[in-house]
XYZ file of C-alpha atoms in Angstrom:
279
model
C 14.490 -113.686 10.280
C 11.083 -116.111 9.907
C 10.808 -116.418 13.667
C 11.261 -112.520 13.876
C 8.290 -112.539 11.799
C 6.025 -114.507 13.632
C 6.887 -112.899 16.536
C 5.302 -109.310 15.948
C 2.456 -110.954 14.044
C 1.570 -112.337 17.690
C 2.242 -109.654 19.259
C 0.094 -107.087 16.694
C -2.595 -109.680 17.249
C -2.277 -109.439 21.710
C -1.608 -105.500 21.368
C -5.580 -105.408 19.209
C -7.315 -107.806 21.541
C -5.960 -105.528 24.683
C -7.513 -102.500 22.443
C -10.982 -104.146 21.617
C -11.457 -105.433 25.294
C -10.168 -101.784 26.311
C -13.317 -100.364 24.192
C -15.910 -102.290 25.253
C -15.262 -102.311 28.438
C -15.357 -97.988 28.047
C -18.461 -98.517 25.967
C -20.389 -100.126 28.294
C -23.196 -98.970 30.116
C -22.339 -98.247 33.410
C -25.655 -100.409 36.060
C -28.667 -97.921 37.101
C -31.928 -98.650 39.654
C -35.004 -99.636 38.182
C -38.493 -98.736 39.814
C -41.172 -100.425 38.072
C -44.052 -98.450 39.190
C -47.528 -99.591 39.761
C -48.854 -98.786 36.400
C -46.249 -100.691 35.079
C -44.428 -98.539 33.826
C -40.291 -97.906 34.399
C -37.852 -95.024 35.068
C -34.073 -95.628 34.918
C -31.206 -93.107 37.116
C -29.843 -93.295 40.621
C -32.105 -94.022 43.780
C -30.940 -90.866 45.979
C -32.575 -91.375 48.859
C -35.886 -93.626 50.722
C -38.098 -91.576 53.470
C -40.839 -93.683 55.176
C -43.510 -91.506 52.268
C -41.504 -91.118 49.299
C -37.885 -92.340 47.153
C -35.629 -89.407 46.481
C -35.095 -89.751 42.324
C -32.727 -88.797 39.471
C -33.418 -89.892 36.153
C -30.614 -91.170 34.238
C -28.639 -88.507 32.732
C -30.420 -85.115 34.255
C -29.169 -83.638 38.183
C -32.760 -82.643 39.492
C -34.044 -84.325 42.239
C -37.755 -85.221 42.658
C -39.988 -87.284 45.544
C -41.432 -90.470 44.232
C -44.953 -91.305 46.264
C -43.916 -94.683 47.348
C -47.648 -95.847 46.917
C -46.870 -95.258 43.422
C -43.797 -97.992 43.077
C -44.054 -101.588 42.562
C -40.870 -102.688 43.463
C -37.132 -100.742 42.867
C -34.285 -103.162 41.076
C -30.901 -101.575 42.461
C -27.771 -101.323 40.305
C -26.252 -103.723 42.463
C -28.922 -106.312 41.506
C -30.496 -106.096 45.022
C -34.953 -106.090 44.121
C -36.698 -104.122 46.589
C -40.184 -104.528 46.271
C -42.695 -101.578 48.040
C -45.929 -102.652 46.800
C -47.605 -105.743 44.987
C -49.587 -106.009 42.694
C -52.727 -108.925 43.559
C -53.039 -110.919 40.570
C -56.410 -109.806 40.085
C -55.720 -106.298 39.701
C -52.983 -107.952 37.205
C -55.443 -109.754 35.210
C -58.031 -106.947 35.279
C -56.221 -104.978 33.320
C -55.907 -106.455 30.235
C -59.535 -107.325 30.806
C -60.580 -104.190 30.725
C -57.967 -102.871 27.870
C -59.814 -100.839 25.970
C -58.593 -99.718 22.383
C -58.840 -95.923 22.036
C -61.989 -94.632 19.456
C -60.377 -91.896 17.287
C -62.709 -89.098 17.831
C -63.783 -89.524 21.017
C -64.483 -87.368 24.033
C -64.350 -87.565 27.338
C -65.994 -85.243 30.123
C -63.745 -86.220 33.625
C -66.040 -85.503 36.329
C -65.710 -81.283 37.286
C -63.977 -80.178 40.722
C -66.509 -78.432 42.233
C -65.381 -75.809 45.674
C -68.704 -74.120 46.543
C -68.960 -71.835 49.323
C -66.858 -72.770 51.984
C -64.348 -74.205 50.377
C -66.123 -77.717 50.430
C -65.570 -79.825 47.529
C -69.527 -81.146 46.427
C -69.220 -84.489 44.556
C -72.875 -84.127 43.375
C -72.189 -80.967 41.935
C -69.414 -82.100 40.433
C -71.141 -84.910 38.672
C -73.742 -82.181 37.721
C -71.406 -79.525 35.825
C -70.347 -83.260 34.147
C -73.026 -83.591 33.045
C -73.627 -79.735 32.092
C -70.349 -79.737 29.770
C -71.234 -82.505 28.137
C -74.947 -81.392 26.980
C -72.675 -78.410 25.450
C -70.684 -80.580 23.430
C -73.575 -83.064 22.782
C -74.790 -79.653 20.701
C -71.399 -78.314 19.798
C -68.742 -80.314 18.975
C -71.194 -81.909 16.034
C -67.396 -83.203 14.397
C -67.172 -84.990 17.238
C -68.113 -88.403 19.518
C -68.840 -87.567 23.041
C -68.813 -90.341 25.676
C -72.055 -90.754 28.333
C -71.202 -89.271 31.785
C -72.793 -92.788 32.886
C -70.603 -94.602 30.800
C -67.461 -92.527 31.853
C -68.055 -92.880 35.425
C -68.341 -96.188 35.398
C -64.978 -97.313 33.649
C -63.729 -94.797 36.217
C -65.045 -96.850 38.643
C -63.641 -99.789 37.720
C -60.482 -99.248 37.737
C -61.093 -98.043 40.819
C -60.761 -94.285 40.200
C -62.446 -91.935 42.550
C -62.577 -87.726 43.391
C -59.838 -89.227 45.955
C -56.961 -90.139 44.018
C -57.636 -88.768 40.444
C -55.356 -86.860 40.241
C -52.245 -89.365 41.046
C -53.138 -90.807 36.703
C -52.110 -88.322 34.330
C -54.032 -87.674 31.328
C -53.013 -90.115 29.247
C -53.819 -92.942 32.241
C -57.255 -91.987 31.732
C -57.566 -91.637 28.577
C -56.475 -94.975 28.207
C -58.809 -96.322 30.677
C -62.036 -94.588 29.192
C -60.531 -95.282 25.412
C -61.398 -91.744 23.835
C -58.758 -89.301 21.881
C -59.924 -85.999 23.782
C -60.480 -86.119 27.365
C -62.243 -83.149 29.275
C -61.329 -81.713 32.768
C -61.850 -78.571 34.567
C -62.721 -77.199 37.518
C -65.768 -74.424 39.134
C -65.502 -72.062 41.901
C -68.393 -70.523 43.678
C -67.488 -67.407 46.064
C -70.715 -66.330 47.803
C -69.448 -62.239 46.942
C -72.933 -60.693 49.085
C -76.056 -59.512 48.557
C -77.487 -56.295 46.634
C -81.022 -54.979 47.084
C -82.464 -52.839 44.330
C -85.893 -50.673 44.917
C -88.036 -49.227 42.319
C -90.461 -46.413 43.110
C -91.305 -44.498 46.594
C -93.516 -44.371 49.336
C -95.960 -42.031 49.959
C -98.834 -40.772 52.097
C -101.825 -38.343 50.803
C -104.159 -37.219 52.839
C -107.351 -35.486 52.071
C -110.516 -34.702 53.656
C -114.216 -36.504 52.529
C -117.533 -34.221 51.491
C -118.605 -35.153 55.254
C -115.786 -33.691 56.620
C -113.508 -36.528 57.696
C -109.846 -37.100 56.962
C -108.695 -39.701 54.561
C -104.919 -41.192 54.425
C -103.678 -43.099 51.284
C -100.707 -44.893 51.366
C -98.190 -46.239 48.262
C -95.036 -47.855 48.060
C -92.457 -49.476 45.377
C -90.976 -52.798 45.410
C -88.012 -53.684 46.954
C -85.268 -56.045 45.305
C -83.143 -58.785 46.971
C -80.153 -60.123 44.388
C -77.489 -62.901 45.876
C -73.991 -62.277 43.496
C -71.432 -65.201 43.419
C -67.457 -64.801 41.944
C -67.684 -68.283 39.500
C -64.128 -69.344 38.246
C -64.430 -72.162 35.590
C -61.629 -73.673 34.498
C -61.546 -76.037 31.075
C -58.790 -78.269 29.391
C -58.382 -80.469 26.862
C -56.463 -83.308 26.566
C -55.234 -85.988 24.168
C -54.279 -89.679 24.404
C -50.929 -89.061 24.235
C -51.043 -86.798 27.512
C -50.583 -83.566 25.682
C -52.910 -80.377 26.829
C -54.091 -79.196 23.723
C -55.839 -76.363 25.639
C -56.105 -74.411 28.691
C -59.138 -71.922 29.134
C -60.012 -70.429 31.959
C -62.628 -66.677 32.995
C -64.257 -65.365 36.124
C -67.265 -63.633 36.696
C -69.800 -62.089 38.346
C -73.458 -63.613 38.477
C -76.856 -63.839 40.293
C -77.108 -67.560 41.293
C -74.448 -70.232 42.107
C -75.320 -71.992 38.943
C -74.682 -69.637 37.231
C -70.905 -71.224 36.311
C -73.292 -72.695 33.507
C -73.237 -68.862 31.400
C -68.957 -68.956 32.173
C -69.395 -73.149 30.608
C -70.940 -72.136 27.436
C -68.295 -69.162 27.309
C -65.296 -71.808 27.418
C -66.922 -74.666 25.136
C -67.440 -72.229 22.400
C -64.042 -71.483 22.389
C -62.136 -74.707 23.046
C -60.284 -76.759 19.746
C -63.388 -79.075 19.651
C -65.952 -76.036 19.246
C -67.674 -76.499 15.820
C -70.579 -74.256 14.875
């Protein structure tokens, strides 16, 4: 009888051990691919394909596939354990990111250079900085509850991190806020389209003939004035982001004004309707 009881406990213990091992095996997470980006962020899921300039990636727990450019990737650690380096991060870049780390200053607003597209669809870098300065001045006068970062400092901080007109779109609003140390980031664009020329005249032309006392004929002429005006269609977009990358305001307005700098009136209109504005 005692021997039977011992056998019973041994069999029970073996079953419990096997059950625990089975549960542990089932609960063990399935290995996934990990992609480390150039900014240090990591995304986990499945690398579904690789081309010459991008990878196709599916996030963990999702089914939708999207493309990630190779220029944004540092390395890929596959579920098998194999690591493939796409782009090396230089040691000076690693140390530089730490050295230039700026704490977020609450209530600080940074205005990015605007995208300015003039006649012919060409971008204009000089006018891009000009609109940035105009927006800064408007906020300086109409956003008294906030500190507004000087555009010279904004542009210098962007340049230190290698951010310029050609690659700024590869940065998220949250990343730009981190670079600038600002709680709020203002971004915008100006699209100017020349719609044509209008002429207006005042008065008219008259001819008056009279005879002098000596019998000679006297003729006088008079004419009105003519004014030529250039008409421009101006579209201005203005967006405000917070340091976690959320968009808290997005405004757009199209107007028809005289003169290529007519965007100023539209920009002023939008600034007064953004959440940073205060009387």
